[in-house]
Coordinates of C-alpha atoms (C1' of nucleotides) in Angstrom, one line a residue:
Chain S
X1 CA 60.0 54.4 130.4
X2 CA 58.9 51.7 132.7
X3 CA 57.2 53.0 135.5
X4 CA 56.9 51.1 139.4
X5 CA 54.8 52.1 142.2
X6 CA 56.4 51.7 145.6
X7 CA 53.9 51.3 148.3
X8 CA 55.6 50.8 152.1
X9 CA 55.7 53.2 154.9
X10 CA 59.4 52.8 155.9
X11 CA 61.3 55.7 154.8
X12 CA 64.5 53.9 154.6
X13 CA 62.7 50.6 152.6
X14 CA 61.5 53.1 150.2
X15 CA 65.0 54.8 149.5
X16 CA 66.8 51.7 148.9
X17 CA 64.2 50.4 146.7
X18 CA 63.9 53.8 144.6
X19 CA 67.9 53.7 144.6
X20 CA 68.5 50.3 143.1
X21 CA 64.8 50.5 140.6
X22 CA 66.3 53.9 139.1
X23 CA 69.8 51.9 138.8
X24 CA 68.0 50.0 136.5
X25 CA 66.3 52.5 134.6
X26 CA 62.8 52.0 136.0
X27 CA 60.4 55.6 136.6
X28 CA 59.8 55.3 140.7
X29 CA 56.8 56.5 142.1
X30 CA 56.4 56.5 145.8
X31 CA 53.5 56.4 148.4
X32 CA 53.4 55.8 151.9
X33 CA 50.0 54.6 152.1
X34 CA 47.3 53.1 150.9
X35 CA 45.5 56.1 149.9
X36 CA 48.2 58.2 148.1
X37 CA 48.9 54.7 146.1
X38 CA 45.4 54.0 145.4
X39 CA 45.5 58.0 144.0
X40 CA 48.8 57.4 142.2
X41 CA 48.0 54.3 140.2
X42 CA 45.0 55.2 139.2
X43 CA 46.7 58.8 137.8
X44 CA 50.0 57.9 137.1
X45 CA 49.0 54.4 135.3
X46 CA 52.6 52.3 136.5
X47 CA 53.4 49.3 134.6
X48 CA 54.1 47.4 138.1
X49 CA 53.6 47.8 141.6
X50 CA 55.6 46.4 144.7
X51 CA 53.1 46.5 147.7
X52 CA 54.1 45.9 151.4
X53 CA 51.4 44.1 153.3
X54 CA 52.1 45.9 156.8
X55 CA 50.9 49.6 156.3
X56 CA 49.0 51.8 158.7
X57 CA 45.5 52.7 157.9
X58 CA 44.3 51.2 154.2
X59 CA 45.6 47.6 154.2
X60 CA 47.8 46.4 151.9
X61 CA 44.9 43.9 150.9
X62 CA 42.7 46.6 150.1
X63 CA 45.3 48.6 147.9
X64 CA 45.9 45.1 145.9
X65 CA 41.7 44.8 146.0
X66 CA 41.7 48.5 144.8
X67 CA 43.8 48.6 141.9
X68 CA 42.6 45.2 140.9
X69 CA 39.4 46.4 140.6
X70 CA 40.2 48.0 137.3
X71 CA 43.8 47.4 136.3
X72 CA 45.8 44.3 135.9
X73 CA 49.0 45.6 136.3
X74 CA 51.6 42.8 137.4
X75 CA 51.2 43.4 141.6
X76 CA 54.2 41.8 143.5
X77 CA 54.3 41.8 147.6
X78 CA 56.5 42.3 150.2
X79 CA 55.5 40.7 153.2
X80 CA 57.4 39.5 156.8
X81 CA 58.7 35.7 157.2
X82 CA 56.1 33.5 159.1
X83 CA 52.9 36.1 157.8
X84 CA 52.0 32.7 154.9
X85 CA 48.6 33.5 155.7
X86 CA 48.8 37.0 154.6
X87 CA 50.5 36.0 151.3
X88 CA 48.0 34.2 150.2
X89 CA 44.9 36.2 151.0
X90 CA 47.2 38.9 149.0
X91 CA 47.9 36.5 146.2
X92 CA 43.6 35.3 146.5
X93 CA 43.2 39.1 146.3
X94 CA 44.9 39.3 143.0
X95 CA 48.5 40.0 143.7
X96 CA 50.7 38.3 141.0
X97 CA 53.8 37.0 142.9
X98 CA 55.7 38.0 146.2
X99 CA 58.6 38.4 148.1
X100 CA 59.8 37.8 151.7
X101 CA 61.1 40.4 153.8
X102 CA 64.3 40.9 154.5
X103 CA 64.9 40.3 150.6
X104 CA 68.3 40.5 148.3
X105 CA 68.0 42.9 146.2
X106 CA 68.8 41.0 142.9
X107 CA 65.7 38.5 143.8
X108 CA 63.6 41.2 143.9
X109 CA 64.4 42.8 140.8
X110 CA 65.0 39.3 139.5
X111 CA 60.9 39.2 140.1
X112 CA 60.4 42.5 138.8
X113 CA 61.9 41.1 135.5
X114 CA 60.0 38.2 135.4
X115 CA 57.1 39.5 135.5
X116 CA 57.3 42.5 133.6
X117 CA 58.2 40.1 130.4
X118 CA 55.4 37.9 131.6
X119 CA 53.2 40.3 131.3
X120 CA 54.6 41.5 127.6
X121 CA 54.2 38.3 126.6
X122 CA 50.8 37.9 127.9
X123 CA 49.3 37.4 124.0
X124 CA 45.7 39.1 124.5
X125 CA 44.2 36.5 121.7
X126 CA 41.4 34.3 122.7
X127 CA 43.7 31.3 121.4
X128 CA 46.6 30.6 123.7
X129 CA 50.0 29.6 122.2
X130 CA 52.9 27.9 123.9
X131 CA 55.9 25.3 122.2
X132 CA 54.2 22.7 123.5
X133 CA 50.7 23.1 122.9
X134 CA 47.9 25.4 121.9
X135 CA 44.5 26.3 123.6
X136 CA 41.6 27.8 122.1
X137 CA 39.2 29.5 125.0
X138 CA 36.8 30.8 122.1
X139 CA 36.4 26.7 120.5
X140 CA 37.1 25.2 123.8
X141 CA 39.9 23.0 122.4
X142 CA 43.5 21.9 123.3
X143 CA 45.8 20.4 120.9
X144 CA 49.3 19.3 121.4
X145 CA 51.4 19.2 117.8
X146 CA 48.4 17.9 115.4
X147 CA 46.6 15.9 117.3
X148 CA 43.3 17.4 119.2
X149 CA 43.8 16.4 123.2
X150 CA 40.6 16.0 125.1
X151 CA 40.6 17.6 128.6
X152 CA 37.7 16.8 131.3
X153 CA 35.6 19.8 132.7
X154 CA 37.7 19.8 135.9
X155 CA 41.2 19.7 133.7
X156 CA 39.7 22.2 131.9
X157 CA 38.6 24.8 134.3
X158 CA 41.8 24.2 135.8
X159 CA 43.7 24.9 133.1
X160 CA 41.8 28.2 131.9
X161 CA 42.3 29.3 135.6
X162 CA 45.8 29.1 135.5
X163 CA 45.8 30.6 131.3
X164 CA 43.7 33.8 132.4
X165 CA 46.0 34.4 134.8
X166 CA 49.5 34.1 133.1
X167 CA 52.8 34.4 135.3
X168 CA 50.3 34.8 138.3
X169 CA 50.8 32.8 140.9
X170 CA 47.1 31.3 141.5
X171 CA 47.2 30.1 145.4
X172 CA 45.8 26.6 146.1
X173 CA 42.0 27.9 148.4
X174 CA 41.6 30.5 144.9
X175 CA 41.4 27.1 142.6
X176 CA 39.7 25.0 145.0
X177 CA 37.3 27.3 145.5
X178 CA 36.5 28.3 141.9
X179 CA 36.7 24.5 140.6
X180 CA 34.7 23.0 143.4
X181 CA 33.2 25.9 145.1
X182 CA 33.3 26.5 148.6
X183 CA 34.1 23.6 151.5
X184 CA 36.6 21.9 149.3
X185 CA 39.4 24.9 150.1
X186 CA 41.3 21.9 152.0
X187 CA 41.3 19.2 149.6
X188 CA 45.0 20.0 148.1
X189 CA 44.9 16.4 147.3
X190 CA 42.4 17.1 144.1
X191 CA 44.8 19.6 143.1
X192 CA 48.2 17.4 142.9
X193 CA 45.6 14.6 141.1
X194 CA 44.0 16.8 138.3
X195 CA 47.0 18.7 138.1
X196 CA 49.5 15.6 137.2
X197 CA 46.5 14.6 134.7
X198 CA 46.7 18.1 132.6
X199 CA 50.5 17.8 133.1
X200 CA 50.6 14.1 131.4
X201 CA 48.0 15.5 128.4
X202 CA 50.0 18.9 128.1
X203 CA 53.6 19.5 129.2
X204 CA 55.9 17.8 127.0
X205 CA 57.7 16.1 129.9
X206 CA 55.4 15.5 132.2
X207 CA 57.5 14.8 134.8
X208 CA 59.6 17.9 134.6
X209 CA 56.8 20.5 134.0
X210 CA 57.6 24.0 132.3
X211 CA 54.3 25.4 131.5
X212 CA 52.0 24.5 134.7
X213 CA 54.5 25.1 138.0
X214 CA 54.1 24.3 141.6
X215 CA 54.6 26.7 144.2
X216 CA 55.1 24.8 147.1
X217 CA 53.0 25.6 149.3
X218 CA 51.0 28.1 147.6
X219 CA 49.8 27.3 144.8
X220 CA 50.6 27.2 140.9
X221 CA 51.9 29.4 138.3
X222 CA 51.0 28.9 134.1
X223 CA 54.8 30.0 132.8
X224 CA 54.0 31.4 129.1
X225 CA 56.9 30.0 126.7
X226 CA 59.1 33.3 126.2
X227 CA 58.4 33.6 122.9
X228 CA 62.2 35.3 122.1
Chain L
X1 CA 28.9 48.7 102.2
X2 CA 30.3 47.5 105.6
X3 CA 27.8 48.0 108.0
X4 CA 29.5 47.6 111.7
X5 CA 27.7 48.0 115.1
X6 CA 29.4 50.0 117.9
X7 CA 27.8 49.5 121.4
X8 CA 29.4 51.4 124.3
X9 CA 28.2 53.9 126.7
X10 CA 31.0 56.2 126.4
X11 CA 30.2 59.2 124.1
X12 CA 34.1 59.1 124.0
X13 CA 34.8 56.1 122.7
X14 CA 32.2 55.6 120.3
X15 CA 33.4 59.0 118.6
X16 CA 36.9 57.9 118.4
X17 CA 35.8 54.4 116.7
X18 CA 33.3 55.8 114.4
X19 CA 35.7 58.5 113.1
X20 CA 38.2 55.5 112.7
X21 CA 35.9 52.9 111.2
X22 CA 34.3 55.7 108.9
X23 CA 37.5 56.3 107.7
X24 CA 38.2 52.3 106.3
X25 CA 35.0 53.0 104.4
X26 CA 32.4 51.4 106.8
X27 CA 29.5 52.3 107.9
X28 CA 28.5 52.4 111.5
X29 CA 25.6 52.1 113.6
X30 CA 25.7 53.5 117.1
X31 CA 24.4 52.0 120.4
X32 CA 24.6 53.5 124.0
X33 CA 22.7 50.7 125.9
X34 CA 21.9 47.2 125.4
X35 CA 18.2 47.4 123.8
X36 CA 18.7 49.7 121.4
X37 CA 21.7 47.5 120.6
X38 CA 19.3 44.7 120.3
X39 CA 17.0 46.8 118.3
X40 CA 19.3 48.2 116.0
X41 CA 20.9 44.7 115.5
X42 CA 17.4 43.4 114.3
X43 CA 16.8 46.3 112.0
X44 CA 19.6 46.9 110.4
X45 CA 21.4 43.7 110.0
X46 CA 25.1 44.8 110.3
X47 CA 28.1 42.5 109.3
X48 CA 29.9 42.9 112.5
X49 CA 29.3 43.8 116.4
X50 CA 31.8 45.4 118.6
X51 CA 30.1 44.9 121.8
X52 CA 31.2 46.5 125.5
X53 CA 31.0 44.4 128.3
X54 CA 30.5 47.0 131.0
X55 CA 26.9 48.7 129.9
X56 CA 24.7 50.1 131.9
X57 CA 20.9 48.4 132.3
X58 CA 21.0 45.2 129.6
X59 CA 24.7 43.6 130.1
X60 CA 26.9 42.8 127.7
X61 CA 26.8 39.6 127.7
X62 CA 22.7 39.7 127.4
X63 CA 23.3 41.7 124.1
X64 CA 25.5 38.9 122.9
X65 CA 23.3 36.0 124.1
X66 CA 20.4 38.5 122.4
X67 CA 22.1 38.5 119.1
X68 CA 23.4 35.2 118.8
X69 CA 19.9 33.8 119.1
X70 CA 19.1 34.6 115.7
X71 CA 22.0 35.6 113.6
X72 CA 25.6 34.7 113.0
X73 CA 27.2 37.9 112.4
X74 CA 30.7 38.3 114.0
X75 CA 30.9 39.3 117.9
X76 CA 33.9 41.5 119.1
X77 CA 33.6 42.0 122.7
X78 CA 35.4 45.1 124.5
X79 CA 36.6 44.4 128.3
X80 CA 38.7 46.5 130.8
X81 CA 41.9 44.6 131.5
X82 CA 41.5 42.4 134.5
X83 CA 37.8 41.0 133.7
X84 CA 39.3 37.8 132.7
X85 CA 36.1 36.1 133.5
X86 CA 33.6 38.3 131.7
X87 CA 35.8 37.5 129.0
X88 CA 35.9 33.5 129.3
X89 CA 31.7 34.1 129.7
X90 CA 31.8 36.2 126.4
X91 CA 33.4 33.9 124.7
X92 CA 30.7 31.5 126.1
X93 CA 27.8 32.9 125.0
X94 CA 29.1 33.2 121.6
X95 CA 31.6 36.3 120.9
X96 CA 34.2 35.5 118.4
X97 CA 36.9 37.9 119.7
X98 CA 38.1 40.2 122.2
X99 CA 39.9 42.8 122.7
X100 CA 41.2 44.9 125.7
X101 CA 40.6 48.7 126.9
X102 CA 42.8 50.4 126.1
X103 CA 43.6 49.3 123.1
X104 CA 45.6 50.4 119.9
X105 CA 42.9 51.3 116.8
X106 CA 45.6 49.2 114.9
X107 CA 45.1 46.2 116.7
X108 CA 41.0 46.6 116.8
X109 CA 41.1 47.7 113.0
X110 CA 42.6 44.1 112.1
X111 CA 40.8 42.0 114.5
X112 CA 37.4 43.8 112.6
X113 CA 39.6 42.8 109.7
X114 CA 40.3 38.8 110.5
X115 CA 36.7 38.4 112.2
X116 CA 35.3 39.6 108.5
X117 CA 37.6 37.8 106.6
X118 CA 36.8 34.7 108.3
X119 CA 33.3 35.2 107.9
X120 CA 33.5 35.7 104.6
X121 CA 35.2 32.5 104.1
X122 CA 32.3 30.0 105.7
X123 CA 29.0 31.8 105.5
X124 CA 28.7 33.0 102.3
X125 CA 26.5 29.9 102.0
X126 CA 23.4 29.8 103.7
X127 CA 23.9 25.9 103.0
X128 CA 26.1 23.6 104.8
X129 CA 27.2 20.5 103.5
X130 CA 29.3 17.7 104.8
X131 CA 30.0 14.2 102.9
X132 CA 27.1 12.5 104.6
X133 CA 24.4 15.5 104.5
X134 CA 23.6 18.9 103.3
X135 CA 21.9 21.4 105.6
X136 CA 20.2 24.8 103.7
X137 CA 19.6 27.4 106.7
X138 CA 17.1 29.8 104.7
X139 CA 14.8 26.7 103.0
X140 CA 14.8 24.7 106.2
X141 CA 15.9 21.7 104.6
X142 CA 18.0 19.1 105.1
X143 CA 19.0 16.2 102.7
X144 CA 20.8 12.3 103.6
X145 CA 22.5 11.9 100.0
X146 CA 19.3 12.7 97.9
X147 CA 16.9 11.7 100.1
X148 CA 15.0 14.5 101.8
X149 CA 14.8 14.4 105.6
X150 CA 12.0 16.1 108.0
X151 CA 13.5 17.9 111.4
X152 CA 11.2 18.3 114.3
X153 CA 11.0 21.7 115.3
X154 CA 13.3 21.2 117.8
X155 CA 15.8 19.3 116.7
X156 CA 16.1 22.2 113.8
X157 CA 16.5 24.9 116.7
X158 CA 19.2 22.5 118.1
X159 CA 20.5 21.6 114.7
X160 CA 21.1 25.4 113.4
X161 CA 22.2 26.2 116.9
X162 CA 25.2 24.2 116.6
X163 CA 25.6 24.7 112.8
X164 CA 25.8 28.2 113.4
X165 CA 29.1 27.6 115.6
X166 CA 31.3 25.2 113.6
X167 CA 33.6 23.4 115.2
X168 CA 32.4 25.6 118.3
X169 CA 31.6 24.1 121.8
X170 CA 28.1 25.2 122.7
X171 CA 27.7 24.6 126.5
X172 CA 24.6 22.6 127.6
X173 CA 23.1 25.4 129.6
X174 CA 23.3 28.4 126.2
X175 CA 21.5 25.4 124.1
X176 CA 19.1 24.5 126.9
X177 CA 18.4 28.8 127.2
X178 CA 18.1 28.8 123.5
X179 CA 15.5 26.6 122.8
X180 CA 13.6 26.3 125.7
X181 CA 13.9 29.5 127.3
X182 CA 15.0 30.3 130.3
X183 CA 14.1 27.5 133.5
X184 CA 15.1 24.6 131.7
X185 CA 19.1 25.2 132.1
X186 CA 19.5 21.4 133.9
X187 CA 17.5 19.6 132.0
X188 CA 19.8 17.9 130.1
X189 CA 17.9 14.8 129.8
X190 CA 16.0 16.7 126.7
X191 CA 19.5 17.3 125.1
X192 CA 20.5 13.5 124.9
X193 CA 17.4 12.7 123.6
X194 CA 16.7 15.0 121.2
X195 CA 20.6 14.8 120.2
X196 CA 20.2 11.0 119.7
X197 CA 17.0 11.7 117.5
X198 CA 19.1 14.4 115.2
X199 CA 21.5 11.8 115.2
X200 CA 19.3 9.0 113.8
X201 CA 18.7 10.5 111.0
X202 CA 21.8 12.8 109.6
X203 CA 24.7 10.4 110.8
X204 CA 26.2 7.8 108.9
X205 CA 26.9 5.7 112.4
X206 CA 24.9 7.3 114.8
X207 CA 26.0 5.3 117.8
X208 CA 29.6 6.8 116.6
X209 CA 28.8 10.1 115.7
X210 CA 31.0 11.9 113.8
X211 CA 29.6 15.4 113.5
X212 CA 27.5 15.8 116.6
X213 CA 30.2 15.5 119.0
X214 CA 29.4 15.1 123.0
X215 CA 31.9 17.2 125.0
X216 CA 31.1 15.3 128.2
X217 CA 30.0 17.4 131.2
X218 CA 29.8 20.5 129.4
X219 CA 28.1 20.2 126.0
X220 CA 27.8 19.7 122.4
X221 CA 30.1 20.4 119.2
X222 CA 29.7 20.6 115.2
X223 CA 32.6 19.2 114.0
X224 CA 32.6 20.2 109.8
X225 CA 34.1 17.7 107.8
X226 CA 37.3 18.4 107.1
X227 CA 36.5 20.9 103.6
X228 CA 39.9 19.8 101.8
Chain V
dA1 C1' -13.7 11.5 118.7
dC2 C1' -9.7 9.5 116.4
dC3 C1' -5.1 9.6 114.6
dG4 C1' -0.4 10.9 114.1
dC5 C1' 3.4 13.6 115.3
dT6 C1' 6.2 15.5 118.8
dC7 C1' 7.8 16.2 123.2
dT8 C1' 8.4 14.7 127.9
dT9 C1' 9.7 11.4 131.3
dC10 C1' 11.7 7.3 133.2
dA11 C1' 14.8 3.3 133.8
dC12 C1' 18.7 0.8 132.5
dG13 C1' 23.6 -0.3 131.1
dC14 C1' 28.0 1.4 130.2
dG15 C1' 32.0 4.1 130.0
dA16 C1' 34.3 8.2 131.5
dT17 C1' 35.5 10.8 135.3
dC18 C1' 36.2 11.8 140.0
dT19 C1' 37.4 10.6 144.6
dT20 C1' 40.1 8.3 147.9
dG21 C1' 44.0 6.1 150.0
dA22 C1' 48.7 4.4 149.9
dC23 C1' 53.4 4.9 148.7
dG24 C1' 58.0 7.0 147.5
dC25 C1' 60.6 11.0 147.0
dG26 C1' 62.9 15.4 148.1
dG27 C1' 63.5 19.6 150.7
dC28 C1' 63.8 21.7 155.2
dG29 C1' 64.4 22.1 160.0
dG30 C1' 65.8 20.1 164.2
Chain A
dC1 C1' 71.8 12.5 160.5
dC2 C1' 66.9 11.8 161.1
dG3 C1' 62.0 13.0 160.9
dC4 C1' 58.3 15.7 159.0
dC5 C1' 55.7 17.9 155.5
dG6 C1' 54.2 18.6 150.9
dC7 C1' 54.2 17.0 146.3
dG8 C1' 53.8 13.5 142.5
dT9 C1' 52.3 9.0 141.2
dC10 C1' 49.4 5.1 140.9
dA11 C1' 45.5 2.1 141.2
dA12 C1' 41.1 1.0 143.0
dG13 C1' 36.4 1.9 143.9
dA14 C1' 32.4 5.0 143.7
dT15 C1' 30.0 8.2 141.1
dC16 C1' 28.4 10.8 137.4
dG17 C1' 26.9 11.7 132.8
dC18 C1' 25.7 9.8 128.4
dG19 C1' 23.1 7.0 125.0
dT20 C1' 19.2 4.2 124.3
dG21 C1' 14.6 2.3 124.2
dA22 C1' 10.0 2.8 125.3
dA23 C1' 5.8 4.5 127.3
dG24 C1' 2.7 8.2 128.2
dA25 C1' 0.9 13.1 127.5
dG26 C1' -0.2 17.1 124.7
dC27 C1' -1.7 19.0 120.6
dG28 C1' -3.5 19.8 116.0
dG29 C1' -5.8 18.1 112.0
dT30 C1' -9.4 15.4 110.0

DNA sequence: ACCGCTCTTCACGCGATCTTGACGCGGCGG
DNA sequence: CCGCCGCGTCAAGATCGCGTGAAGAGCGGT
């Protein structure tokens, strides 16, 4: 059975959640802080987590930090409108995708979904497959159909950014800073140009991209064809 | 017989893949650090490695650099999930393959398998030939059509480096550590020169070369002619 | 000491790549 | 309904990296 870890320290957040994820038919396991979550994931091994930024004592950074340290179960947050700076130090700190507080309930377990089957179909090979196109990490090589496409080193690391990471959403400072290294965390512009670039060599419609999305305002997201 | 080398540093784990790979009928070698790993490697000559990434004292990655510096033989590097970049820097200094803790013995079994197979395939030869020249590894000679033609000592190392990779990118930095050592990593003035000279005299074209490919900005590329 | 081979070092020209700025569009809030 | 912000697009200029030729240094053999 699929199992989630719930990490919030409101009571009544916690029941509803537990409620509707066992509807479903997903194992709940619950903690109310960061400790007893860092405890449960790393004995209880859950195949998702949904983390709430605002707890007392550990932060909710640190219990995204934690687990990420030697897990890379799918980690979606829960964070309060206006707190965009605290989404994205969570999403920096590893965190896969989030959600807004007060939420519906069918987005959130529409994002449960999603990433749950992104993760499934997360292939583990060193040669990435999609409809579109095909990228080989171990040969360093991209085709589209037959014919061998040539990416620069900047499309490049780009691009194997956003593959290591499928499904995650990779926030604009994380690939700034790991493309052109520290002082260019501001320069969104680079992003939009590079990006359109590996969009016109890759995505079959350029224009209307299905692989490489735009978060706006945060980031991007690789989108794995789901291969079913 | 089979000879395959297991480097890990958990008694564990080494137990549970020798009892496995015994069982296929090969025979395996056992490493709990990275120099004995190196030594063994050097004495024994096995057909594959299955390499962890997370050793204590010599790193992974130094084994693989270690190894590849004088042999060939197929590189399957074990990572905890969420290490995506140890893996993308595996793959970089040379490992075939990976796969991911915890992983099926079915899934590792075949990748042994494929990595084998594939071997198998392309260097049963020590020799390599392509329409316009024919390169034997263990005489250390290579011949333009039947005309014999002298390599400088470095442009062999650089020659057999990339030979050893087909159709492989080999960064600028793992040639410049290969055959200058360590300090030279920017000097990449020596690779165009040297490249140019290897050129000269085993391309048909060498202002268009056709199987000493430049990967601008991040390094160099055998490209075999196509063998069909 | 001389010679030949090899490697290092430098300068130049050229093309690929990156940067930069301007523009239009669409969504969102006022 | 209007204005603002972020994104995609495009084109120009600046920059970087590569190939090339050639000169000088190091080294070993004769």
């Amino acid at each position: 059975m699929t199992a989630i870890l719930v990490v919030d320290d409101e009571p009544q957040l916690r029941k509803a959640l537990r409620v509707n994820l066992q509807a479903r038919g997903f194992e709940v396991l619950e903690a109310a802080d960061g400790e007893t979550a860092l405890h449960l994931a790393a004995a209880s091994r859950p195949d998702l987590a949904l983390v709430d930024l605002g707890l007392p004592g550990i932060s909710g950074l640190d219990v995204i930090a934690g687990i990420r340290g030697w897990s890379d179960l799918p980690i979606i947050v829960l964070s309060v409108r206006g707190a965009e700076q605290d989404k994205v130090d969570a999403l920096d700190a590893g965190a896969d995708d989030y959600v807004t507080k007060p939420f519906g309930m069918g987005e959130l377990l529409a994002r449960v979904r999603a990433a749950l089957r992104r993760r499934g179909a997360d292939a583990d090979e060193p040669v990435i497959r999609t409809a579109a196109f095909e990228i080989d990490l171990a040969q360093h090589r991209a085709t589209v159909g037959d014919d061998e496409v040539h990416l620069t080193p900047t499309e490049w690391a780009l691009v194997t950014m956003l593959l290591r990471h499928p499904g995650r959403l990779v926030t604009q400072r994380h690939l700034l800073h790991e493309v052109w290294g520290p002082g260019f965390d501001h320069e969104t512009n680079y992003l939009r140009v590079h990006l359109a670039n590996v969009r016109r060599k890759l995505e079959p419609i350029p224009s209307q991209p299905r692989y490489f999305i735009t978060e706006p305002g945060m980031g991007y997201r690789f989108e794995p064809g789901s291969e079913g």
